[in-house]
Amino acid sequence: MPGRRRAAVAICAAVLTGALSGCAGPDPSGATPVPPPPAAESLPKYYDPARLLADVDARTRSDGGAVLSVAGTLTGEAGPIPVTGDGALRIDPAGAGAAVRLLLRSGPEGTVPRSIELVRVDDRTWLRPQGAGWAEAGRAPMSPAAHADATLAANVAAGVDPLAAVARYPDAVLVADARDTDVDGIPAVHYTLVVDLVRAIATENDPARHAALAEQQQAGVTRISAEIWLDADRRPLRGRIRQQLPGSEVLDLLIRYRDWGAPVTIEPPPRS
């Protein structure tokens, strides 16, 4: 910025008047000076959570679809287990819920990971555990291993919709941090959003969700945090899921979004 450059010149001149050294000029050794790395571009930031949620929602609904990948860990008594996956997201411009298609892989280091496919459309979820056919969640029996994989996949799918978890409780959200960074060379703002758990419970009308929040509160949790990285056009580039699952396992995943505006179509799977 012009003001900053003028200040830098003034500081350099003051140093030169006091000693035989300077801020610029030839290096006595003959080496070419290496310029400092460029600072991250400063983007406009949101501190009003309602406006942040509204603008990101409008942007993603306008784009409609995106390709995504996830990578992280599921940590339980046996330690962290790697979790990876690939898929796509379709957000209904008319205001309905997001549809998700996901192939998720998980398993201890050094083993062949188990895989499970998931399709979620509106409030319905279909799962295909490895070696099995498609079945709608809650309507078909599953083995214990398949049930655990299905629970993991369903929680991941619920979290890949950008800001969906916090947008459900707009009156309980606070922008805790907003800082400049970049994602793969693209200038971005990294937001940390915090949801007050007590206020969220007070506004939750869905019995299952209310019970899940109350269970977290009883476990000593007082707030839920969410992280998202937005570019200059308010498109999500990254998101982070950190969630405690049933059985005291902790899910920690980084979601990467790309190709916003891609023609993504997600339909219920064919009957097995």
PDB file of C-alpha atoms in Angstrom:
ATOM      1  CA  MET A   1       0.000   0.000   0.000  1.00  0.00           C
ATOM      2  CA  PRO A   2       1.319   3.524  -0.755  1.00  0.00           C
ATOM      3  CA  GLY A   3       1.359   4.518   2.917  1.00  0.00           C
ATOM      4  CA  ARG A   4       3.269   1.433   3.914  1.00  0.00           C
ATOM      5  CA  ARG A   5       5.853   1.972   1.120  1.00  0.00           C
ATOM      6  CA  ARG A   6       6.373   5.598   2.210  1.00  0.00           C
ATOM      7  CA  ALA A   7       6.932   4.410   5.777  1.00  0.00           C
ATOM      8  CA  ALA A   8       9.471   1.827   4.610  1.00  0.00           C
ATOM      9  CA  VAL A   9      11.388   4.486   2.629  1.00  0.00           C
ATOM     10  CA  ALA A  10      11.424   6.826   5.639  1.00  0.00           C
ATOM     11  CA  ILE A  11      12.799   4.093   7.921  1.00  0.00           C
ATOM     12  CA  CYS A  12      15.482   3.238   5.380  1.00  0.00           C
ATOM     13  CA  ALA A  13      16.535   6.894   5.073  1.00  0.00           C
ATOM     14  CA  ALA A  14      16.793   7.267   8.852  1.00  0.00           C
ATOM     15  CA  VAL A  15      19.072   4.246   9.069  1.00  0.00           C
ATOM     16  CA  LEU A  16      21.303   5.569   6.286  1.00  0.00           C
ATOM     17  CA  THR A  17      21.796   8.918   8.048  1.00  0.00           C
ATOM     18  CA  GLY A  18      22.977   7.209  11.207  1.00  0.00           C
ATOM     19  CA  ALA A  19      25.307   4.487   9.905  1.00  0.00           C
ATOM     20  CA  LEU A  20      26.956   3.113   6.810  1.00  0.00           C
ATOM     21  CA  SER A  21      24.278   0.508   6.209  1.00  0.00           C
ATOM     22  CA  GLY A  22      21.014   0.645   4.363  1.00  0.00           C
ATOM     23  CA  CYS A  23      17.757  -1.066   3.455  1.00  0.00           C
ATOM     24  CA  ALA A  24      18.753  -1.498  -0.175  1.00  0.00           C
ATOM     25  CA  GLY A  25      21.808  -1.432  -2.350  1.00  0.00           C
ATOM     26  CA  PRO A  26      24.435  -3.860  -3.628  1.00  0.00           C
ATOM     27  CA  ASP A  27      25.570  -6.696  -1.371  1.00  0.00           C
ATOM     28  CA  PRO A  28      29.362  -6.382  -0.732  1.00  0.00           C
ATOM     29  CA  SER A  29      29.670 -10.120  -1.282  1.00  0.00           C
ATOM     30  CA  GLY A  30      28.251  -9.783  -4.763  1.00  0.00           C
ATOM     31  CA  ALA A  31      25.293 -12.061  -4.020  1.00  0.00           C
ATOM     32  CA  THR A  32      21.908 -11.140  -5.444  1.00  0.00           C
ATOM     33  CA  PRO A  33      19.514 -10.075  -2.639  1.00  0.00           C
ATOM     34  CA  VAL A  34      16.610 -12.460  -2.172  1.00  0.00           C
ATOM     35  CA  PRO A  35      13.283 -10.619  -1.948  1.00  0.00           C
ATOM     36  CA  PRO A  36      11.048 -11.505   1.030  1.00  0.00           C
ATOM     37  CA  PRO A  37       8.122 -13.827   0.306  1.00  0.00           C
ATOM     38  CA  PRO A  38       4.896 -12.002  -0.566  1.00  0.00           C
ATOM     39  CA  ALA A  39       2.434 -11.600   2.275  1.00  0.00           C
ATOM     40  CA  ALA A  40      -0.908 -13.356   2.043  1.00  0.00           C
ATOM     41  CA  GLU A  41      -3.489 -11.192   0.308  1.00  0.00           C
ATOM     42  CA  SER A  42      -5.859  -9.571   2.776  1.00  0.00           C
ATOM     43  CA  LEU A  43      -9.496 -10.289   1.951  1.00  0.00           C
ATOM     44  CA  PRO A  44     -12.653  -8.712   3.400  1.00  0.00           C
ATOM     45  CA  LYS A  45     -13.771 -10.576   6.502  1.00  0.00           C
ATOM     46  CA  TYR A  46     -17.056 -11.372   8.188  1.00  0.00           C
ATOM     47  CA  TYR A  47     -17.579 -10.841  11.891  1.00  0.00           C
ATOM     48  CA  ASP A  48     -21.364 -11.029  11.760  1.00  0.00           C
ATOM     49  CA  PRO A  49     -22.172 -14.775  11.728  1.00  0.00           C
ATOM     50  CA  ALA A  50     -25.665 -14.248  10.268  1.00  0.00           C
ATOM     51  CA  ARG A  51     -24.286 -12.453   7.236  1.00  0.00           C
ATOM     52  CA  LEU A  52     -21.477 -14.977   6.828  1.00  0.00           C
ATOM     53  CA  LEU A  53     -23.917 -17.901   6.869  1.00  0.00           C
ATOM     54  CA  ALA A  54     -26.333 -16.170   4.490  1.00  0.00           C
ATOM     55  CA  ASP A  55     -23.686 -15.185   1.939  1.00  0.00           C
ATOM     56  CA  VAL A  56     -21.970 -18.588   1.887  1.00  0.00           C
ATOM     57  CA  ASP A  57     -25.348 -20.284   1.562  1.00  0.00           C
ATOM     58  CA  ALA A  58     -26.287 -18.023  -1.369  1.00  0.00           C
ATOM     59  CA  ARG A  59     -22.940 -18.629  -3.080  1.00  0.00           C
ATOM     60  CA  THR A  60     -23.009 -22.410  -2.776  1.00  0.00           C
ATOM     61  CA  ARG A  61     -26.660 -22.633  -3.865  1.00  0.00           C
ATOM     62  CA  SER A  62     -25.836 -20.501  -6.884  1.00  0.00           C
ATOM     63  CA  ASP A  63     -22.939 -22.793  -7.814  1.00  0.00           C
ATOM     64  CA  GLY A  64     -25.000 -25.889  -7.122  1.00  0.00           C
ATOM     65  CA  GLY A  65     -22.355 -28.596  -6.982  1.00  0.00           C
ATOM     66  CA  ALA A  66     -18.758 -29.390  -6.090  1.00  0.00           C
ATOM     67  CA  VAL A  67     -16.296 -32.268  -6.024  1.00  0.00           C
ATOM     68  CA  LEU A  68     -14.808 -33.112  -2.633  1.00  0.00           C
ATOM     69  CA  SER A  69     -12.279 -35.290  -0.840  1.00  0.00           C
ATOM     70  CA  VAL A  70     -11.817 -36.042   2.847  1.00  0.00           C
ATOM     71  CA  ALA A  71      -8.804 -37.169   4.869  1.00  0.00           C
ATOM     72  CA  GLY A  72      -8.233 -37.551   8.591  1.00  0.00           C
ATOM     73  CA  THR A  73      -8.599 -39.959  11.498  1.00  0.00           C
ATOM     74  CA  LEU A  74     -11.109 -41.790  13.653  1.00  0.00           C
ATOM     75  CA  THR A  75      -9.622 -42.106  17.144  1.00  0.00           C
ATOM     76  CA  GLY A  76     -10.852 -44.599  19.713  1.00  0.00           C
ATOM     77  CA  GLU A  77      -9.382 -46.963  22.280  1.00  0.00           C
ATOM     78  CA  ALA A  78      -7.100 -48.538  19.660  1.00  0.00           C
ATOM     79  CA  GLY A  79      -5.669 -45.154  18.635  1.00  0.00           C
ATOM     80  CA  PRO A  80      -6.117 -43.170  15.421  1.00  0.00           C
ATOM     81  CA  ILE A  81      -7.354 -44.986  12.316  1.00  0.00           C
ATOM     82  CA  PRO A  82      -6.880 -43.266   8.934  1.00  0.00           C
ATOM     83  CA  VAL A  83     -10.037 -42.256   7.071  1.00  0.00           C
ATOM     84  CA  THR A  84     -10.086 -41.081   3.451  1.00  0.00           C
ATOM     85  CA  GLY A  85     -12.769 -40.607   0.863  1.00  0.00           C
ATOM     86  CA  ASP A  86     -13.913 -38.997  -2.369  1.00  0.00           C
ATOM     87  CA  GLY A  87     -17.275 -37.816  -3.541  1.00  0.00           C
ATOM     88  CA  ALA A  88     -19.480 -34.971  -4.664  1.00  0.00           C
ATOM     89  CA  LEU A  89     -21.973 -32.536  -3.204  1.00  0.00           C
ATOM     90  CA  ARG A  90     -25.122 -31.124  -4.774  1.00  0.00           C
ATOM     91  CA  ILE A  91     -26.859 -28.168  -3.094  1.00  0.00           C
ATOM     92  CA  ASP A  92     -30.432 -27.499  -4.175  1.00  0.00           C
ATOM     93  CA  PRO A  93     -30.801 -23.884  -5.371  1.00  0.00           C
ATOM     94  CA  ALA A  94     -34.457 -23.942  -4.248  1.00  0.00           C
ATOM     95  CA  GLY A  95     -33.512 -24.346  -0.597  1.00  0.00           C
ATOM     96  CA  ALA A  96     -33.853 -28.094   0.009  1.00  0.00           C
ATOM     97  CA  GLY A  97     -31.113 -30.036   1.752  1.00  0.00           C
ATOM     98  CA  ALA A  98     -27.819 -31.035   0.188  1.00  0.00           C
ATOM     99  CA  ALA A  99     -27.346 -34.360  -1.597  1.00  0.00           C
ATOM    100  CA  VAL A 100     -24.084 -36.252  -1.072  1.00  0.00           C
ATOM    101  CA  ARG A 101     -22.348 -39.100  -2.883  1.00  0.00           C
ATOM    102  CA  LEU A 102     -19.343 -40.543  -1.043  1.00  0.00           C
ATOM    103  CA  LEU A 103     -16.919 -43.464  -1.154  1.00  0.00           C
ATOM    104  CA  LEU A 104     -15.269 -43.746   2.259  1.00  0.00           C
ATOM    105  CA  ARG A 105     -12.280 -45.895   3.233  1.00  0.00           C
ATOM    106  CA  SER A 106     -11.048 -46.640   6.756  1.00  0.00           C
ATOM    107  CA  GLY A 107      -8.754 -49.107   8.486  1.00  0.00           C
ATOM    108  CA  PRO A 108      -5.631 -49.383  10.651  1.00  0.00           C
ATOM    109  CA  GLU A 109      -2.229 -48.522   9.180  1.00  0.00           C
ATOM    110  CA  GLY A 110      -0.712 -51.414   7.263  1.00  0.00           C
ATOM    111  CA  THR A 111      -4.050 -53.086   6.493  1.00  0.00           C
ATOM    112  CA  VAL A 112      -6.327 -53.021   3.471  1.00  0.00           C
ATOM    113  CA  PRO A 113      -8.945 -50.390   4.345  1.00  0.00           C
ATOM    114  CA  ARG A 114     -12.624 -51.269   4.374  1.00  0.00           C
ATOM    115  CA  SER A 115     -14.807 -49.226   2.055  1.00  0.00           C
ATOM    116  CA  ILE A 116     -18.404 -48.132   2.139  1.00  0.00           C
ATOM    117  CA  GLU A 117     -20.417 -46.160  -0.398  1.00  0.00           C
ATOM    118  CA  LEU A 118     -23.092 -43.708   0.649  1.00  0.00           C
ATOM    119  CA  VAL A 119     -25.750 -41.697  -1.127  1.00  0.00           C
ATOM    120  CA  ARG A 120     -27.860 -39.159   0.745  1.00  0.00           C
ATOM    121  CA  VAL A 121     -30.793 -37.381  -0.904  1.00  0.00           C
ATOM    122  CA  ASP A 122     -33.065 -35.173   1.215  1.00  0.00           C
ATOM    123  CA  ASP A 123     -33.568 -37.078   4.492  1.00  0.00           C
ATOM    124  CA  ARG A 124     -32.936 -40.533   3.048  1.00  0.00           C
ATOM    125  CA  THR A 125     -29.587 -42.335   3.159  1.00  0.00           C
ATOM    126  CA  TRP A 126     -28.491 -45.437   1.261  1.00  0.00           C
ATOM    127  CA  LEU A 127     -25.393 -47.447   2.110  1.00  0.00           C
ATOM    128  CA  ARG A 128     -23.397 -50.148   0.345  1.00  0.00           C
ATOM    129  CA  PRO A 129     -20.835 -51.768   2.650  1.00  0.00           C
ATOM    130  CA  GLN A 130     -17.935 -53.550   1.027  1.00  0.00           C
ATOM    131  CA  GLY A 131     -19.080 -56.831  -0.530  1.00  0.00           C
ATOM    132  CA  ALA A 132     -22.784 -56.099  -0.042  1.00  0.00           C
ATOM    133  CA  GLY A 133     -25.632 -54.489  -1.955  1.00  0.00           C
ATOM    134  CA  TRP A 134     -27.343 -51.156  -1.458  1.00  0.00           C
ATOM    135  CA  ALA A 135     -29.663 -50.809   1.538  1.00  0.00           C
ATOM    136  CA  GLU A 136     -31.513 -47.834   2.947  1.00  0.00           C
ATOM    137  CA  ALA A 137     -30.317 -46.874   6.396  1.00  0.00           C
ATOM    138  CA  GLY A 138     -32.706 -47.889   9.153  1.00  0.00           C
ATOM    139  CA  ARG A 139     -34.632 -50.287   6.931  1.00  0.00           C
ATOM    140  CA  ALA A 140     -32.271 -53.251   6.636  1.00  0.00           C
ATOM    141  CA  PRO A 141     -30.221 -55.239   9.190  1.00  0.00           C
ATOM    142  CA  MET A 142     -26.449 -54.907   9.099  1.00  0.00           C
ATOM    143  CA  SER A 143     -23.548 -56.778  10.633  1.00  0.00           C
ATOM    144  CA  PRO A 144     -21.760 -55.042  13.552  1.00  0.00           C
ATOM    145  CA  ALA A 145     -18.774 -54.133  11.338  1.00  0.00           C
ATOM    146  CA  ALA A 146     -21.028 -52.795   8.584  1.00  0.00           C
ATOM    147  CA  HIS A 147     -23.078 -50.874  11.148  1.00  0.00           C
ATOM    148  CA  ALA A 148     -19.938 -49.167  12.489  1.00  0.00           C
ATOM    149  CA  ASP A 149     -18.862 -48.239   8.956  1.00  0.00           C
ATOM    150  CA  ALA A 150     -22.355 -46.964   8.209  1.00  0.00           C
ATOM    151  CA  THR A 151     -22.366 -44.770  11.322  1.00  0.00           C
ATOM    152  CA  LEU A 152     -19.007 -43.301  10.304  1.00  0.00           C
ATOM    153  CA  ALA A 153     -20.126 -42.680   6.720  1.00  0.00           C
ATOM    154  CA  ALA A 154     -23.407 -41.074   7.792  1.00  0.00           C
ATOM    155  CA  ASN A 155     -21.618 -38.658  10.128  1.00  0.00           C
ATOM    156  CA  VAL A 156     -19.088 -37.726   7.447  1.00  0.00           C
ATOM    157  CA  ALA A 157     -21.855 -37.163   4.892  1.00  0.00           C
ATOM    158  CA  ALA A 158     -23.719 -34.934   7.345  1.00  0.00           C
ATOM    159  CA  GLY A 159     -20.593 -32.830   7.838  1.00  0.00           C
ATOM    160  CA  VAL A 160     -19.505 -32.206   4.250  1.00  0.00           C
ATOM    161  CA  ASP A 161     -22.298 -29.691   3.612  1.00  0.00           C
ATOM    162  CA  PRO A 162     -20.410 -26.424   4.296  1.00  0.00           C
ATOM    163  CA  LEU A 163     -21.531 -24.764   7.517  1.00  0.00           C
ATOM    164  CA  ALA A 164     -24.656 -26.940   7.765  1.00  0.00           C
ATOM    165  CA  ALA A 165     -23.873 -27.931  11.339  1.00  0.00           C
ATOM    166  CA  VAL A 166     -23.634 -24.348  12.571  1.00  0.00           C
ATOM    167  CA  ALA A 167     -26.219 -22.845  10.225  1.00  0.00           C
ATOM    168  CA  ARG A 168     -28.863 -24.866  12.052  1.00  0.00           C
ATOM    169  CA  TYR A 169     -28.277 -22.683  15.138  1.00  0.00           C
ATOM    170  CA  PRO A 170     -27.796 -19.135  13.778  1.00  0.00           C
ATOM    171  CA  ASP A 171     -28.641 -17.481  17.112  1.00  0.00           C
ATOM    172  CA  ALA A 172     -25.981 -19.503  18.928  1.00  0.00           C
ATOM    173  CA  VAL A 173     -23.045 -18.895  16.535  1.00  0.00           C
ATOM    174  CA  LEU A 174     -20.047 -16.627  17.122  1.00  0.00           C
ATOM    175  CA  VAL A 175     -17.189 -15.825  14.718  1.00  0.00           C
ATOM    176  CA  ALA A 176     -14.284 -16.629  17.027  1.00  0.00           C
ATOM    177  CA  ASP A 177     -11.462 -16.026  14.536  1.00  0.00           C
ATOM    178  CA  ALA A 178     -10.909 -14.833  10.955  1.00  0.00           C
ATOM    179  CA  ARG A 179      -7.408 -14.799   9.534  1.00  0.00           C
ATOM    180  CA  ASP A 180      -5.758 -14.457   6.121  1.00  0.00           C
ATOM    181  CA  THR A 181      -4.146 -17.550   4.639  1.00  0.00           C
ATOM    182  CA  ASP A 182      -4.070 -19.389   1.338  1.00  0.00           C
ATOM    183  CA  VAL A 183      -5.259 -22.781   0.121  1.00  0.00           C
ATOM    184  CA  ASP A 184      -3.064 -24.249  -2.603  1.00  0.00           C
ATOM    185  CA  GLY A 185      -1.982 -20.745  -3.588  1.00  0.00           C
ATOM    186  CA  ILE A 186      -5.498 -19.253  -3.544  1.00  0.00           C
ATOM    187  CA  PRO A 187      -5.971 -16.349  -1.076  1.00  0.00           C
ATOM    188  CA  ALA A 188      -8.521 -17.308   1.553  1.00  0.00           C
ATOM    189  CA  VAL A 189      -9.854 -16.461   4.997  1.00  0.00           C
ATOM    190  CA  HIS A 190      -9.770 -19.197   7.638  1.00  0.00           C
ATOM    191  CA  TYR A 191     -12.816 -18.857   9.903  1.00  0.00           C
ATOM    192  CA  THR A 192     -13.367 -20.521  13.252  1.00  0.00           C
ATOM    193  CA  LEU A 193     -17.020 -20.523  14.282  1.00  0.00           C
ATOM    194  CA  VAL A 194     -18.267 -21.494  17.722  1.00  0.00           C
ATOM    195  CA  VAL A 195     -21.754 -22.695  18.667  1.00  0.00           C
ATOM    196  CA  ASP A 196     -22.894 -22.271  22.262  1.00  0.00           C
ATOM    197  CA  LEU A 197     -24.218 -25.729  23.137  1.00  0.00           C
ATOM    198  CA  VAL A 198     -26.753 -24.540  25.740  1.00  0.00           C
ATOM    199  CA  ARG A 199     -28.344 -22.110  23.292  1.00  0.00           C
ATOM    200  CA  ALA A 200     -28.299 -24.718  20.528  1.00  0.00           C
ATOM    201  CA  ILE A 201     -30.116 -27.227  22.732  1.00  0.00           C
ATOM    202  CA  ALA A 202     -32.722 -24.607  23.601  1.00  0.00           C
ATOM    203  CA  THR A 203     -33.544 -24.050  19.907  1.00  0.00           C
ATOM    204  CA  GLU A 204     -33.368 -27.675  18.688  1.00  0.00           C
ATOM    205  CA  ASN A 205     -36.797 -29.178  17.988  1.00  0.00           C
ATOM    206  CA  ASP A 206     -35.752 -32.460  16.409  1.00  0.00           C
ATOM    207  CA  PRO A 207     -35.867 -35.124  19.196  1.00  0.00           C
ATOM    208  CA  ALA A 208     -32.895 -37.132  17.881  1.00  0.00           C
ATOM    209  CA  ARG A 209     -30.685 -34.080  17.423  1.00  0.00           C
ATOM    210  CA  HIS A 210     -31.777 -32.674  20.766  1.00  0.00           C
ATOM    211  CA  ALA A 211     -30.831 -35.940  22.484  1.00  0.00           C
ATOM    212  CA  ALA A 212     -27.441 -36.003  20.741  1.00  0.00           C
ATOM    213  CA  LEU A 213     -26.658 -32.444  21.850  1.00  0.00           C
ATOM    214  CA  ALA A 214     -27.810 -33.167  25.384  1.00  0.00           C
ATOM    215  CA  GLU A 215     -25.551 -36.226  25.492  1.00  0.00           C
ATOM    216  CA  GLN A 216     -22.569 -34.070  24.514  1.00  0.00           C
ATOM    217  CA  GLN A 217     -23.488 -31.529  27.194  1.00  0.00           C
ATOM    218  CA  GLN A 218     -23.625 -34.291  29.818  1.00  0.00           C
ATOM    219  CA  ALA A 219     -20.167 -35.390  28.678  1.00  0.00           C
ATOM    220  CA  GLY A 220     -18.832 -31.931  29.554  1.00  0.00           C
ATOM    221  CA  VAL A 221     -18.937 -30.299  26.112  1.00  0.00           C
ATOM    222  CA  THR A 222     -19.933 -26.634  26.304  1.00  0.00           C
ATOM    223  CA  ARG A 223     -19.513 -25.544  22.695  1.00  0.00           C
ATOM    224  CA  ILE A 224     -19.152 -26.908  19.183  1.00  0.00           C
ATOM    225  CA  SER A 225     -16.609 -25.422  16.800  1.00  0.00           C
ATOM    226  CA  ALA A 226     -16.453 -25.453  13.011  1.00  0.00           C
ATOM    227  CA  GLU A 227     -13.708 -24.335  10.651  1.00  0.00           C
ATOM    228  CA  ILE A 228     -14.049 -23.209   7.055  1.00  0.00           C
ATOM    229  CA  TRP A 229     -11.720 -21.633   4.507  1.00  0.00           C
ATOM    230  CA  LEU A 230     -13.419 -19.211   2.059  1.00  0.00           C
ATOM    231  CA  ASP A 231     -12.001 -17.640  -1.094  1.00  0.00           C
ATOM    232  CA  ALA A 232     -12.691 -14.078  -2.253  1.00  0.00           C
ATOM    233  CA  ASP A 233     -16.001 -15.177  -3.819  1.00  0.00           C
ATOM    234  CA  ARG A 234     -17.202 -16.845  -0.586  1.00  0.00           C
ATOM    235  CA  ARG A 235     -16.709 -20.321  -2.007  1.00  0.00           C
ATOM    236  CA  PRO A 236     -15.607 -22.946   0.532  1.00  0.00           C
ATOM    237  CA  LEU A 237     -12.166 -24.337  -0.259  1.00  0.00           C
ATOM    238  CA  ARG A 238     -11.770 -26.379   2.911  1.00  0.00           C
ATOM    239  CA  GLY A 239     -13.780 -27.392   5.927  1.00  0.00           C
ATOM    240  CA  ARG A 240     -13.012 -29.359   9.051  1.00  0.00           C
ATOM    241  CA  ILE A 241     -15.099 -31.899  10.949  1.00  0.00           C
ATOM    242  CA  ARG A 242     -14.221 -32.602  14.584  1.00  0.00           C
ATOM    243  CA  GLN A 243     -16.956 -34.640  16.183  1.00  0.00           C
ATOM    244  CA  GLN A 244     -17.454 -37.163  18.951  1.00  0.00           C
ATOM    245  CA  LEU A 245     -19.294 -40.249  17.705  1.00  0.00           C
ATOM    246  CA  PRO A 246     -21.286 -42.800  19.690  1.00  0.00           C
ATOM    247  CA  GLY A 247     -18.906 -45.023  21.625  1.00  0.00           C
ATOM    248  CA  SER A 248     -16.555 -42.122  22.492  1.00  0.00           C
ATOM    249  CA  GLU A 249     -14.703 -42.229  19.168  1.00  0.00           C
ATOM    250  CA  VAL A 250     -13.528 -38.865  17.832  1.00  0.00           C
ATOM    251  CA  LEU A 251     -13.729 -38.058  14.116  1.00  0.00           C
ATOM    252  CA  ASP A 252     -11.304 -35.427  12.785  1.00  0.00           C
ATOM    253  CA  LEU A 253     -11.432 -34.816   9.034  1.00  0.00           C
ATOM    254  CA  LEU A 254     -10.278 -32.127   6.621  1.00  0.00           C
ATOM    255  CA  ILE A 255     -12.597 -31.667   3.643  1.00  0.00           C
ATOM    256  CA  ARG A 256     -11.303 -30.204   0.376  1.00  0.00           C
ATOM    257  CA  TYR A 257     -13.730 -28.713  -2.149  1.00  0.00           C
ATOM    258  CA  ARG A 258     -13.015 -28.046  -5.804  1.00  0.00           C
ATOM    259  CA  ASP A 259     -14.821 -27.433  -9.077  1.00  0.00           C
ATOM    260  CA  TRP A 260     -17.684 -25.429  -7.594  1.00  0.00           C
ATOM    261  CA  GLY A 261     -20.321 -25.092 -10.299  1.00  0.00           C
ATOM    262  CA  ALA A 262     -19.595 -28.522 -11.760  1.00  0.00           C
ATOM    263  CA  PRO A 263     -22.696 -30.284 -13.161  1.00  0.00           C
ATOM    264  CA  VAL A 264     -23.178 -32.711 -10.266  1.00  0.00           C
ATOM    265  CA  THR A 265     -26.164 -35.075 -10.332  1.00  0.00           C
ATOM    266  CA  ILE A 266     -26.930 -37.310  -7.354  1.00  0.00           C
ATOM    267  CA  GLU A 267     -29.807 -39.782  -7.508  1.00  0.00           C
ATOM    268  CA  PRO A 268     -30.936 -42.614  -5.204  1.00  0.00           C
ATOM    269  CA  PRO A 269     -29.084 -45.838  -6.092  1.00  0.00           C
ATOM    270  CA  PRO A 270     -30.810 -48.637  -7.983  1.00  0.00           C
ATOM    271  CA  ARG A 271     -32.463 -51.282  -5.836  1.00  0.00           C
ATOM    272  CA  SER A 272     -30.234 -54.264  -5.174  1.00  0.00           C
TER     273      SER A 272
END
